Short mmCIF file of C-alpha atoms and ligand atoms in Angstrom, two decimals:
data_model
loop_
_atom_site.label_atom_id
_atom_site.label_comp_id
_atom_site.label_asym_id
_atom_site.label_seq_id
_atom_site.Cartn_x
_atom_site.Cartn_y
_atom_site.Cartn_z
CA MET A 25 0.01 0.01 0.01
CA LYS A 26 1.51 3.34 -0.97
CA LEU A 27 0.88 6.64 0.54
CA LYS A 28 -0.23 9.42 -1.74
CA GLU A 29 -0.67 13.05 -1.07
CA ILE A 30 -3.64 14.47 -2.78
CA ASN A 31 -5.07 17.89 -2.85
CA ALA A 32 -8.10 17.44 -0.72
CA ARG A 33 -10.10 20.28 -2.19
CA THR A 34 -10.28 18.88 -5.68
CA GLN A 35 -9.90 15.15 -5.40
CA ARG A 36 -12.80 12.78 -5.01
CA PRO A 37 -12.47 9.75 -2.78
CA GLN A 38 -11.04 6.83 -4.63
CA ARG A 39 -12.12 3.25 -4.75
CA VAL A 40 -10.21 0.69 -2.84
CA ARG A 41 -9.97 -2.93 -3.85
CA GLY A 42 -7.72 -5.52 -2.48
CA LYS A 43 -6.02 -8.59 -3.77
CA ASP A 44 -5.14 -10.30 -0.53
CA ALA A 45 -6.28 -10.62 3.00
CA LYS A 46 -4.35 -7.81 4.59
CA VAL A 47 -4.03 -5.07 2.13
CA PHE A 48 -5.76 -1.72 2.17
CA LEU A 49 -5.24 1.12 4.37
CA PHE A 50 -6.09 4.63 4.04
CA LEU A 51 -4.43 7.29 2.12
CA PHE A 52 -4.48 10.55 3.80
CA PHE A 53 -5.50 13.84 2.36
CA VAL A 54 -3.45 16.70 3.64
CA VAL A 55 -4.17 20.34 3.53
CA LEU A 56 -1.22 22.10 5.02
CA GLY A 57 -2.04 24.90 7.30
CA VAL A 58 -5.78 24.55 6.92
CA ALA A 59 -8.04 23.31 9.62
CA CYS A 60 -8.85 20.19 7.76
CA ASN A 61 -7.09 16.89 7.42
CA GLN A 62 -8.83 14.03 5.81
CA PHE A 63 -7.87 10.47 5.19
CA GLU A 64 -8.66 8.53 2.21
CA THR A 65 -8.83 5.12 0.79
CA ALA A 66 -6.31 3.78 -1.66
CA GLU A 67 -7.15 3.52 -5.23
CA THR A 68 -7.72 1.28 -8.18
CA PRO A 69 -9.94 2.09 -11.08
CA THR A 70 -13.65 1.41 -10.63
CA PRO A 71 -14.90 -1.05 -13.25
CA ALA A 72 -18.46 -1.10 -14.25
CA GLU A 73 -20.18 -3.75 -12.17
CA PRO A 74 -21.95 -6.44 -14.05
CA ALA A 75 -25.26 -7.76 -12.73
CA PRO A 76 -24.20 -11.13 -11.32
CA GLN A 77 -26.38 -14.15 -11.06
CA ILE A 78 -26.30 -15.81 -7.74
CA THR A 79 -27.25 -19.40 -7.56
CA GLU A 80 -28.85 -20.25 -4.26
CA VAL A 81 -29.55 -23.55 -2.68
CA PRO A 82 -33.25 -23.49 -1.82
CA GLU A 83 -33.82 -23.46 1.88
CA SER A 84 -36.24 -25.99 3.22
CA ASP A 85 -36.83 -24.79 6.70
CA SER A 86 -38.68 -21.54 6.11
CA THR A 87 -41.86 -21.66 8.16
CA VAL A 88 -43.05 -18.15 7.45
CA GLU A 89 -46.40 -17.42 5.95
CA GLU A 90 -46.08 -14.80 3.38
CA THR A 91 -48.00 -11.62 4.12
CA ALA A 92 -48.09 -10.78 0.51
CA VAL A 93 -48.35 -7.18 -0.64
CA SER A 94 -48.53 -8.37 -4.21
CA THR A 95 -49.20 -11.78 -5.75
CA ASP A 96 -45.93 -11.81 -7.65
CA PRO A 97 -43.56 -14.22 -5.87
CA ILE A 98 -40.52 -12.42 -7.17
CA ARG A 99 -39.75 -9.55 -4.86
CA GLN A 100 -37.14 -6.83 -5.05
CA LEU A 101 -35.18 -5.46 -2.11
CA THR A 102 -32.36 -2.90 -2.15
CA ILE A 103 -29.83 -2.55 0.64
CA LEU A 104 -28.26 0.88 1.17
CA TYR A 105 -25.07 0.34 3.08
CA THR A 106 -22.77 2.74 4.97
CA ASN A 107 -20.12 2.14 7.59
CA ASP A 108 -17.54 4.03 9.56
CA GLU A 109 -19.83 7.07 9.60
CA HIS A 110 -17.79 8.32 12.60
CA GLY A 111 -20.07 11.24 13.39
CA TRP A 112 -19.58 12.99 10.12
CA MET A 113 -23.21 14.06 9.84
CA GLU A 114 -22.11 17.45 8.46
CA GLY A 115 -19.87 15.80 5.80
CA MET A 116 -16.13 16.20 5.43
CA GLU A 117 -16.84 18.72 2.70
CA ALA A 118 -19.97 20.79 2.11
CA GLY A 119 -22.65 18.81 0.40
CA GLU A 120 -21.41 15.37 1.57
CA GLY A 121 -23.37 15.06 4.80
CA ALA A 122 -26.10 12.79 6.02
CA ALA A 123 -28.85 15.11 4.74
CA ASN A 124 -27.24 15.02 1.25
CA LEU A 125 -26.98 11.26 1.28
CA ILE A 126 -30.65 10.72 1.93
CA ASN A 127 -31.53 12.92 -1.03
CA ARG A 128 -28.85 11.20 -3.07
CA TRP A 129 -30.58 7.91 -2.35
CA ARG A 130 -33.93 9.35 -3.36
CA GLU A 131 -32.54 10.71 -6.66
CA GLN A 132 -30.13 7.94 -7.65
CA GLU A 133 -31.51 4.80 -6.03
CA GLY A 134 -35.24 5.59 -6.08
CA TYR A 135 -35.37 5.36 -2.34
CA THR A 136 -38.59 6.00 -0.50
CA PRO A 137 -39.03 5.26 3.21
CA ASP A 138 -41.93 2.93 2.51
CA GLY A 139 -40.32 1.35 -0.57
CA PRO A 140 -38.36 -1.92 -0.89
CA PHE A 141 -35.26 -0.66 0.92
CA LEU A 142 -33.28 -1.38 4.03
CA ILE A 143 -30.59 0.96 5.28
CA LEU A 144 -27.78 -0.82 7.11
CA SER A 145 -24.59 0.32 8.88
CA GLY A 146 -21.40 -1.60 9.25
CA GLY A 147 -20.62 0.23 12.56
CA ASP A 148 -18.32 2.83 14.06
CA MET A 149 -21.10 5.33 14.01
CA TRP A 150 -20.09 8.01 16.50
CA THR A 151 -16.47 8.57 17.33
CA GLY A 152 -15.26 11.57 15.37
CA PRO A 153 -15.73 15.32 15.22
CA ALA A 154 -16.94 17.32 18.22
CA ILE A 155 -20.48 17.45 16.96
CA SER A 156 -20.72 13.73 17.67
CA THR A 157 -17.96 12.98 20.16
CA TRP A 158 -18.87 15.69 22.61
CA PHE A 159 -22.36 14.15 22.89
CA GLU A 160 -20.96 10.63 23.07
CA GLY A 161 -22.77 9.83 19.82
CA GLN A 162 -26.21 10.89 20.93
CA SER A 163 -26.40 13.44 18.10
CA MET A 164 -25.39 10.83 15.52
CA ALA A 165 -27.93 8.33 16.79
CA GLU A 166 -30.63 10.94 16.29
CA VAL A 167 -29.43 11.66 12.76
CA MET A 168 -29.40 7.97 11.90
CA ASN A 169 -32.89 7.55 13.32
CA GLU A 170 -34.10 10.37 11.10
CA MET A 171 -32.37 8.70 8.11
CA GLY A 172 -34.30 5.50 8.79
CA TYR A 173 -31.62 2.88 9.40
CA SER A 174 -32.94 -0.66 9.96
CA ALA A 175 -29.93 -2.09 11.79
CA ALA A 176 -26.24 -1.48 12.55
CA ALA A 177 -23.30 -3.80 13.31
CA VAL A 178 -21.51 -2.89 16.53
CA GLY A 179 -18.09 -1.46 15.69
CA ASN A 180 -15.08 -1.36 18.02
CA HIS A 181 -15.57 2.38 18.49
CA GLU A 182 -19.05 1.88 19.81
CA PHE A 183 -17.26 1.07 23.06
CA ASP A 184 -15.23 4.31 23.17
CA PHE A 185 -17.53 6.27 25.43
CA GLY A 186 -18.05 3.42 27.91
CA LEU A 187 -20.79 0.84 28.38
CA ASP A 188 -23.35 3.24 29.83
CA ALA A 189 -23.13 5.43 26.73
CA LEU A 190 -23.35 2.35 24.44
CA SER A 191 -26.44 1.26 26.28
CA ALA A 192 -27.95 4.79 26.15
CA ARG A 193 -27.37 5.05 22.40
CA SER A 194 -28.98 1.69 21.87
CA GLU A 195 -31.96 2.83 23.87
CA GLU A 196 -32.31 6.01 21.85
CA SER A 197 -31.86 4.38 18.46
CA THR A 198 -34.91 3.28 16.55
CA PHE A 199 -32.84 0.50 14.95
CA PRO A 200 -31.07 -2.44 16.69
CA PHE A 201 -27.29 -2.78 17.35
CA LEU A 202 -26.25 -6.23 16.21
CA SER A 203 -23.33 -8.46 16.98
CA ALA A 204 -23.44 -12.22 17.02
CA ASN A 205 -19.80 -12.61 18.13
CA ILE A 206 -19.55 -10.35 21.20
CA ARG A 207 -20.07 -12.53 24.22
CA TYR A 208 -19.65 -12.15 28.00
CA GLN A 209 -16.52 -14.06 28.97
CA GLU A 210 -18.19 -15.50 32.09
CA ASN A 211 -21.19 -17.10 30.36
CA GLY A 212 -20.82 -16.86 26.58
CA GLU A 213 -24.02 -14.75 26.36
CA THR A 214 -24.67 -11.84 24.02
CA PRO A 215 -24.63 -8.60 26.05
CA THR A 216 -28.33 -7.90 25.47
CA ASP A 217 -28.37 -5.86 28.71
CA LEU A 218 -26.38 -3.28 26.75
CA GLY A 219 -28.96 -3.37 23.97
CA ILE A 220 -26.82 -5.59 21.66
CA GLU A 221 -28.68 -8.44 19.93
CA PRO A 222 -27.08 -11.08 17.70
CA TYR A 223 -29.64 -10.62 15.00
CA THR A 224 -32.98 -9.20 14.01
CA ILE A 225 -35.63 -10.32 11.51
CA VAL A 226 -37.61 -7.74 9.65
CA GLU A 227 -40.12 -8.05 6.84
CA ALA A 228 -39.39 -5.96 3.75
CA ASN A 229 -41.47 -6.11 0.53
CA GLY A 230 -42.93 -9.42 1.62
CA ILE A 231 -39.45 -10.99 2.30
CA GLN A 232 -38.50 -12.17 5.74
CA VAL A 233 -34.97 -10.70 6.08
CA GLY A 234 -32.55 -11.99 8.76
CA ILE A 235 -29.92 -9.43 9.68
CA ILE A 236 -26.95 -10.67 11.74
CA GLY A 237 -24.18 -8.39 13.06
CA LEU A 238 -20.45 -9.08 13.49
CA THR A 239 -17.79 -7.07 15.28
CA THR A 240 -14.05 -7.02 14.58
CA THR A 241 -12.06 -9.39 16.76
CA SER A 242 -9.47 -6.66 17.08
CA THR A 243 -11.76 -4.62 19.27
CA PRO A 244 -9.72 -4.99 22.47
CA GLN A 245 -6.74 -3.41 20.67
CA THR A 246 -8.78 -0.65 19.01
CA THR A 247 -10.89 0.91 21.74
CA ASN A 248 -10.06 1.68 25.35
CA PRO A 249 -9.43 -1.84 26.60
CA VAL A 250 -11.02 -0.97 30.00
CA ASN A 251 -14.40 -0.86 28.29
CA VAL A 252 -14.24 -4.38 26.88
CA THR A 253 -12.56 -6.47 29.65
CA ASP A 254 -15.79 -8.41 30.23
CA PHE A 255 -16.15 -9.54 26.62
CA GLU A 256 -14.70 -11.98 24.22
CA PHE A 257 -14.96 -11.47 20.50
CA ILE A 258 -15.47 -14.95 19.11
CA ASP A 259 -14.55 -16.24 15.64
CA TYR A 260 -16.89 -14.90 12.89
CA GLU A 261 -17.51 -18.24 11.28
CA ALA A 262 -18.19 -19.94 14.60
CA ALA A 263 -20.76 -17.17 15.46
CA LEU A 264 -22.48 -17.48 12.07
CA ARG A 265 -22.63 -21.32 12.26
CA GLU A 266 -24.40 -20.85 15.56
CA VAL A 267 -26.74 -18.04 14.66
CA VAL A 268 -27.70 -18.55 10.99
CA PRO A 269 -29.67 -21.76 11.75
CA GLN A 270 -31.54 -19.91 14.53
CA VAL A 271 -32.43 -17.08 12.15
CA LYS A 272 -33.60 -19.52 9.52
CA ALA A 273 -35.62 -21.44 12.13
CA GLU A 274 -37.38 -18.21 13.00
CA GLY A 275 -38.40 -17.83 9.35
CA ALA A 276 -35.70 -15.66 7.72
CA GLU A 277 -35.43 -16.20 3.97
CA LEU A 278 -32.90 -13.66 2.91
CA ILE A 279 -29.89 -13.41 5.19
CA LEU A 280 -27.73 -10.30 5.49
CA VAL A 281 -24.66 -9.91 7.67
CA PRO A 282 -23.52 -6.34 8.26
CA GLY A 283 -20.09 -6.79 9.85
CA HIS A 284 -17.50 -4.43 11.26
CA ILE A 285 -14.76 -6.38 9.56
CA CYS A 286 -12.29 -5.71 6.72
CA TYR A 287 -12.21 -6.85 3.10
CA GLY A 288 -9.62 -9.68 3.50
CA GLU A 289 -11.56 -11.14 6.44
CA LEU A 290 -14.82 -10.85 4.49
CA VAL A 291 -13.44 -12.85 1.57
CA ASP A 292 -12.06 -15.56 3.92
CA LEU A 293 -15.46 -15.67 5.70
CA ALA A 294 -17.36 -15.86 2.42
CA ASN A 295 -15.16 -18.80 1.28
CA ALA A 296 -15.75 -20.55 4.63
CA ILE A 297 -19.49 -20.27 4.89
CA GLY A 298 -20.76 -21.12 1.41
CA ASP A 299 -22.97 -23.83 2.87
CA LEU A 300 -24.83 -21.51 5.30
CA GLY A 301 -27.07 -19.67 2.87
CA VAL A 302 -25.92 -16.16 3.68
CA HIS A 303 -26.65 -13.71 0.85
CA MET A 304 -24.70 -10.65 1.78
CA LEU A 305 -21.66 -9.87 3.92
CA GLY A 306 -21.12 -6.21 4.64
CA GLY A 307 -17.85 -4.71 5.94
CA GLY A 308 -16.60 -1.91 8.01
CA HIS A 309 -13.51 -0.81 10.08
CA CYS A 310 -11.00 -0.56 7.25
CA ASN A 311 -12.85 2.33 5.50
CA GLU A 312 -12.96 0.42 2.20
CA LEU A 313 -15.33 0.92 -0.70
CA PHE A 314 -16.26 -2.06 -2.82
CA ALA A 315 -19.11 -4.22 -4.01
CA GLU A 316 -18.44 -7.62 -5.50
CA GLU A 317 -19.09 -11.34 -5.17
CA ALA A 318 -17.15 -14.00 -3.33
CA ASN A 319 -18.10 -17.64 -3.25
CA GLY A 320 -21.60 -16.78 -4.38
CA ILE A 321 -22.09 -14.22 -1.64
CA VAL A 322 -22.35 -10.46 -2.28
CA ILE A 323 -19.61 -8.69 -0.26
CA LEU A 324 -19.63 -4.93 -0.04
CA GLU A 325 -18.50 -1.97 2.08
CA GLY A 326 -19.52 1.64 1.81
CA GLY A 327 -16.27 3.64 2.39
CA PHE A 328 -16.30 6.06 5.28
CA HIS A 329 -17.65 9.30 6.80
CA TYR A 330 -20.66 9.42 4.48
CA THR A 331 -18.45 10.19 1.49
CA SER A 332 -19.77 7.09 -0.20
CA TYR A 333 -22.00 4.02 0.11
CA ALA A 334 -22.59 0.59 -1.41
CA THR A 335 -25.82 -0.94 -2.65
CA VAL A 336 -27.18 -4.32 -3.57
CA THR A 337 -30.53 -5.05 -5.13
CA PHE A 338 -31.82 -8.60 -4.71
CA GLU A 339 -34.56 -10.15 -6.80
CA PHE A 340 -35.88 -12.79 -4.42
CA ASP A 341 -38.21 -15.65 -5.28
CA THR A 342 -40.38 -16.02 -2.20
CA THR A 343 -41.87 -19.29 -3.46
CA ALA A 344 -38.55 -21.00 -3.97
CA ASP A 345 -36.87 -19.02 -1.20
CA SER A 346 -33.98 -18.22 -3.43
CA VAL A 347 -32.19 -15.22 -4.85
CA VAL A 348 -32.84 -14.86 -8.55
CA SER A 349 -30.32 -12.05 -9.11
CA ALA A 350 -28.19 -9.54 -7.24
CA ASP A 351 -27.04 -6.21 -8.61
CA TYR A 352 -24.41 -4.47 -6.64
CA ALA A 353 -22.52 -1.19 -6.90
CA ASP A 354 -20.58 1.42 -4.97
CA ASN A 355 -21.22 5.09 -5.24
CA PHE A 356 -20.10 8.48 -3.97
CA ASN A 357 -22.26 10.90 -2.02
CA THR A 358 -22.07 13.93 -4.23
CA GLY A 359 -24.35 16.31 -6.03
CA SER A 360 -27.50 16.18 -3.92
CA THR A 361 -29.14 18.92 -1.94
CA ALA A 362 -29.78 18.50 1.76
CA ASP A 363 -32.94 16.74 2.98
CA PRO A 364 -34.69 19.34 5.17
CA GLN A 365 -35.71 16.91 7.95
CA VAL A 366 -32.25 15.40 8.42
CA ASP A 367 -30.63 18.78 7.97
CA GLU A 368 -32.82 20.20 10.77
CA VAL A 369 -31.48 17.56 13.18
CA VAL A 370 -27.86 18.21 12.09
CA MET A 371 -28.28 22.01 12.55
CA LYS A 372 -29.71 21.53 15.99
CA TRP A 373 -26.64 19.64 17.06
CA ARG A 374 -24.38 22.16 15.32
CA ASP A 375 -25.86 24.80 17.56
CA GLU A 376 -25.43 22.62 20.65
CA ALA A 377 -21.78 22.01 19.74
CA ASP A 378 -21.16 25.78 19.32
CA VAL A 379 -22.65 26.39 22.75
CA GLU A 380 -20.37 23.72 24.18
CA LEU A 381 -17.29 25.68 23.12
CA GLU A 382 -17.89 27.99 26.02
CA HIS A 383 -18.04 25.04 28.39
CA VAL A 384 -15.51 25.39 31.22
CA ILE A 385 -13.48 22.14 31.70
CA GLY A 386 -10.75 23.28 34.12
CA TYR A 387 -8.73 26.10 35.64
CA THR A 388 -5.14 27.05 35.34
CA GLU A 389 -3.44 29.61 37.58
CA ALA A 390 -0.40 30.34 35.39
CA GLY A 391 -1.59 29.34 31.97
CA ILE A 392 0.12 26.87 29.73
CA PRO A 393 2.30 28.49 27.02
CA ARG A 394 2.16 27.15 23.43
CA ARG A 395 5.87 26.47 23.43
CA SER A 396 6.53 24.81 26.73
CA PRO A 397 7.34 21.27 27.98
CA GLU A 398 4.04 21.41 29.87
CA MET A 399 2.01 21.88 26.71
CA GLU A 400 3.94 19.10 24.95
CA GLN A 401 3.28 16.70 27.80
CA LEU A 402 -0.34 17.78 28.30
CA ILE A 403 -0.99 16.72 24.68
CA THR A 404 1.08 13.57 24.27
CA ALA A 405 0.81 12.16 27.84
CA SER A 406 -2.95 12.53 27.66
CA TRP A 407 -3.00 10.52 24.40
CA LEU A 408 -1.29 7.66 26.20
CA ALA A 409 -3.67 8.04 29.16
CA GLY A 410 -6.57 7.61 26.78
CA TYR A 411 -5.31 4.91 24.36
CA PRO A 412 -3.18 1.83 24.80
CA ALA A 413 0.20 2.52 23.15
CA ASP A 414 3.82 2.82 24.21
CA VAL A 415 4.84 6.19 22.86
CA ALA A 416 2.99 9.27 21.57
CA VAL A 417 4.50 11.79 19.24
CA THR A 418 3.06 14.94 17.72
CA ASN A 419 4.59 17.67 15.53
CA LEU A 420 5.06 21.00 17.29
CA GLY A 421 3.71 22.77 14.23
CA GLY A 422 0.24 21.53 15.11
CA ILE A 423 0.22 23.26 18.43
CA ARG A 424 -1.00 26.74 17.69
CA ALA A 425 -1.88 28.74 20.88
CA ASP A 426 -1.36 29.16 24.59
CA ILE A 427 -3.96 28.18 27.16
CA PRO A 428 -4.36 31.54 28.93
CA ALA A 429 -4.46 31.74 32.73
CA GLY A 430 -7.89 31.30 34.21
CA GLU A 431 -10.77 29.16 33.20
CA ILE A 432 -10.04 26.55 30.49
CA THR A 433 -12.84 26.09 27.96
CA LEU A 434 -13.35 23.57 25.20
CA GLY A 435 -12.79 26.50 22.87
CA ASP A 436 -9.31 26.97 24.33
CA VAL A 437 -8.32 23.40 23.49
CA ILE A 438 -9.64 23.91 19.94
CA GLY A 439 -7.45 27.04 19.77
CA VAL A 440 -4.37 25.09 20.84
CA MET A 441 -5.10 22.23 18.36
CA PRO A 442 -7.21 23.81 15.56
CA PHE A 443 -6.64 21.12 12.95
CA ASN A 444 -9.15 18.34 12.52
CA ASN A 445 -6.57 15.57 13.06
CA VAL A 446 -7.15 12.11 14.38
CA LEU A 447 -4.84 9.64 16.14
CA VAL A 448 -3.10 7.04 14.05
CA GLU A 449 -1.57 3.99 15.72
CA LEU A 450 1.70 2.69 14.20
CA THR A 451 3.36 -0.60 14.82
CA LEU A 452 7.09 0.05 14.69
CA THR A 453 10.31 -1.72 15.46
CA GLY A 454 12.50 -0.18 18.10
CA GLU A 455 14.89 0.89 15.44
CA GLN A 456 12.10 2.72 13.52
CA LEU A 457 10.77 4.21 16.77
CA MET A 458 14.16 5.64 17.59
CA ILE A 459 14.46 7.21 14.09
CA LEU A 460 11.12 8.85 14.69
CA ILE A 461 11.72 10.18 18.22
CA GLU A 462 15.13 11.53 17.33
CA GLN A 463 13.54 13.90 14.77
CA ASN A 464 13.41 17.59 15.52
CA GLY A 465 10.20 19.55 16.13
CA LEU A 466 8.40 16.91 18.12
CA ALA A 467 6.50 16.64 21.38
CA MET A 468 6.84 13.18 22.80
CA SER A 469 5.70 11.01 25.74
CA GLY A 470 6.31 7.50 26.78
CA ALA A 471 10.10 7.30 26.14
CA TYR A 472 13.17 8.98 27.57
CA ARG A 473 16.89 8.95 26.80
CA ASP A 474 19.59 8.03 29.25
CA GLY A 475 23.05 8.21 27.82
CA VAL A 476 23.02 6.62 24.37
CA PHE A 477 19.98 4.40 25.06
CA TRP A 478 16.22 5.07 24.96
CA TYR A 479 13.86 3.62 27.57
CA LEU A 480 10.06 3.29 27.91
CA THR A 481 8.78 5.62 30.60
CA ALA A 482 6.13 3.14 31.76
CA THR A 483 8.47 0.26 32.48
CA ASP A 484 12.04 1.65 32.35
CA GLU A 485 12.79 -1.06 29.84
CA ARG A 486 15.32 -0.29 27.20
CA ILE A 487 13.95 0.13 23.71
CA GLU A 488 15.36 -2.71 21.68
CA ARG A 489 15.95 -2.42 17.98
CA ASP A 490 14.12 -5.58 17.02
CA GLU A 491 11.24 -5.35 19.47
CA ILE A 492 7.83 -4.12 18.38
CA TYR A 493 6.20 -1.00 19.80
CA GLN A 494 2.81 0.71 19.44
CA VAL A 495 3.14 4.41 18.65
CA LEU A 496 0.57 7.16 18.38
CA VAL A 497 1.03 9.99 15.89
CA ASN A 498 -1.49 12.29 14.26
CA ASP A 499 -2.87 11.62 10.77
CA PHE A 500 -1.22 14.75 9.35
CA MET A 501 2.20 13.26 10.13
CA TYR A 502 1.19 9.84 8.82
CA ALA A 503 0.14 11.48 5.56
CA GLY A 504 3.70 12.78 5.19
CA GLY A 505 3.16 16.29 6.62
CA ASP A 506 6.20 18.02 7.99
CA ASP A 507 8.35 15.53 6.07
CA PHE A 508 7.25 12.53 8.04
CA THR A 509 6.88 10.59 4.83
CA PHE A 510 8.90 7.74 6.31
CA LEU A 511 6.11 6.81 8.69
CA ALA A 512 3.95 5.29 6.00
CA THR A 513 6.92 3.33 4.80
CA PHE A 514 7.65 2.09 8.24
CA ASP A 515 4.02 0.96 8.75
CA PRO A 516 1.90 0.89 5.57
CA ASP A 517 -0.95 -0.71 7.49
CA ALA A 518 -1.24 1.75 10.36
CA TYR A 519 -4.55 1.85 12.20
CA ASN A 520 -6.60 5.05 11.93
CA THR A 521 -8.24 5.19 15.33
CA ALA A 522 -10.71 7.92 14.18
CA ILE A 523 -10.26 9.45 17.63
CA ASP A 524 -10.11 13.26 17.46
CA TRP A 525 -6.61 14.17 18.66
CA ARG A 526 -8.00 16.72 21.06
CA GLN A 527 -10.37 14.36 22.81
CA PRO A 528 -7.82 12.65 25.12
CA VAL A 529 -6.56 16.13 26.08
CA ILE A 530 -10.05 17.27 26.90
CA ASP A 531 -10.71 14.12 28.80
CA TRP A 532 -7.54 14.37 30.81
CA ILE A 533 -8.17 18.04 31.73
CA MET A 534 -11.71 17.23 32.83
CA ALA A 535 -10.55 14.25 34.85
CA GLN A 536 -8.36 16.51 37.00
CA GLY A 537 -11.46 18.34 38.30
CA SER A 538 -9.49 21.59 38.63
CA THR A 539 -10.98 24.78 40.11
CA PRO A 540 -9.58 28.19 41.18
CA ASP A 541 -8.98 26.61 44.59
CA ASN A 542 -7.40 23.57 43.05
CA PRO A 543 -5.79 24.64 39.78
CA ILE A 544 -4.55 22.14 37.22
CA ASP A 545 -0.94 23.50 37.16
CA ALA A 546 0.55 20.96 39.62
CA ALA A 547 -0.97 18.00 37.76
CA VAL A 548 0.46 19.34 34.49
CA LEU A 549 3.90 19.70 36.05
CA ASP A 550 3.57 16.03 37.21
CA LEU A 551 3.39 15.00 33.55
CA LEU A 552 6.90 16.27 32.89
CA PRO A 553 9.71 13.69 32.66
CA GLU A 554 11.81 13.62 35.79
ZN1 ZN B 629 -13.62 0.14 13.49
#
């Protein structure tokens, strides 16, 4: 996977397609000096999709009586699929938001709320810009309700705000959160108390549709591990072998699996479960855009951040219980005006977010200067406090203002870190790590130098050239900004956490509970290396 720098203002997102199980990562868009960094998917040309014929083994165990809305046994159903929405209800660019997407579906896909359509999400719905993150995804849940989603897979980032928030979002959402492979370690049960169900069955255009969710087994490494200690994330195939028969026994005819899993894993899964009678496997997590067929199963993923989506239209024979044809495609969210109803919800939360900027989150007696060890540690040490990694590094050029003495507001933190960056997790050898941290112009936490050797702050262990370390940087650096082009060479498959780079800083400041009587200054000094 190669890194490319692209002018974000003029380029459209590119299609990603992979050839093997572990490819694809994101490319990053960079706009130097502008409060906007975006990441992107890698590219190959988009071929015109043929309309494939899917041969289905008729299923014998359907017990459902058809509640026919027409006498024609051949019914059509279109799935509109998004994933990794990450709170981008306003769009990364004007005209690419949730309100535009709904109108795009109306205009391009013939979507009507009462028509033969199901809207599904592959998960990671909320973690992202302030308009979503500051409300722990409540705003995004409301937007997705208004859009009319039928179900969503649980993504790793659904755990980011803790289990109470996950449970609250589930309660507020008018669509179910699905995962068949998240289980309590102690009893192997699905955490239904959090509002997570393994599957749901809905009727759409006279077809009984079973929808089963899956969640990436990498979740413990890609959210705050504290939030998932009670769970195990069991093998995808094992989960489907258990749940698909249940769904069929309850009458499902067409079986769809929105999963928060990447392309390579989807292909492997499709090849392993050809006997199960699953008709669609949806992806998420790796921000890929594709729609194709593997082992007779439609596999698709809708990109990221509402910049794009994928569709599949099934012709389903309800008499024979079999798919007659499946037409699939991927598309970009461009060119449509905003739907007024969805836009109204987005605007309401924009106003709420603007009000939040005045929110006081702490108090500093002396202030924290832009160019000071205190500011460098406040940022990088708080990243390590909020995300499991060994070392955190950020470029000094991204730190733009002082925190003035007195009350600290959310707006102050935005002033210090005005760019819309996110955290990227690199897996580096000790040798690569040392090349990185010996660069100029960096703030860094998690490692220190003693004589000629480097040591990890947490353990005082020497950094060994051949050992492996987890390192946080911002996506601007990973995209090659400030000449950090070597980062993408060191780790072409870095993980984009989608976590706003300011959020751990905000969380750390709030956790100190500082007031004029108990200012934050001493706690900040404690962050400095001894
Ligand atoms: Zn994810």
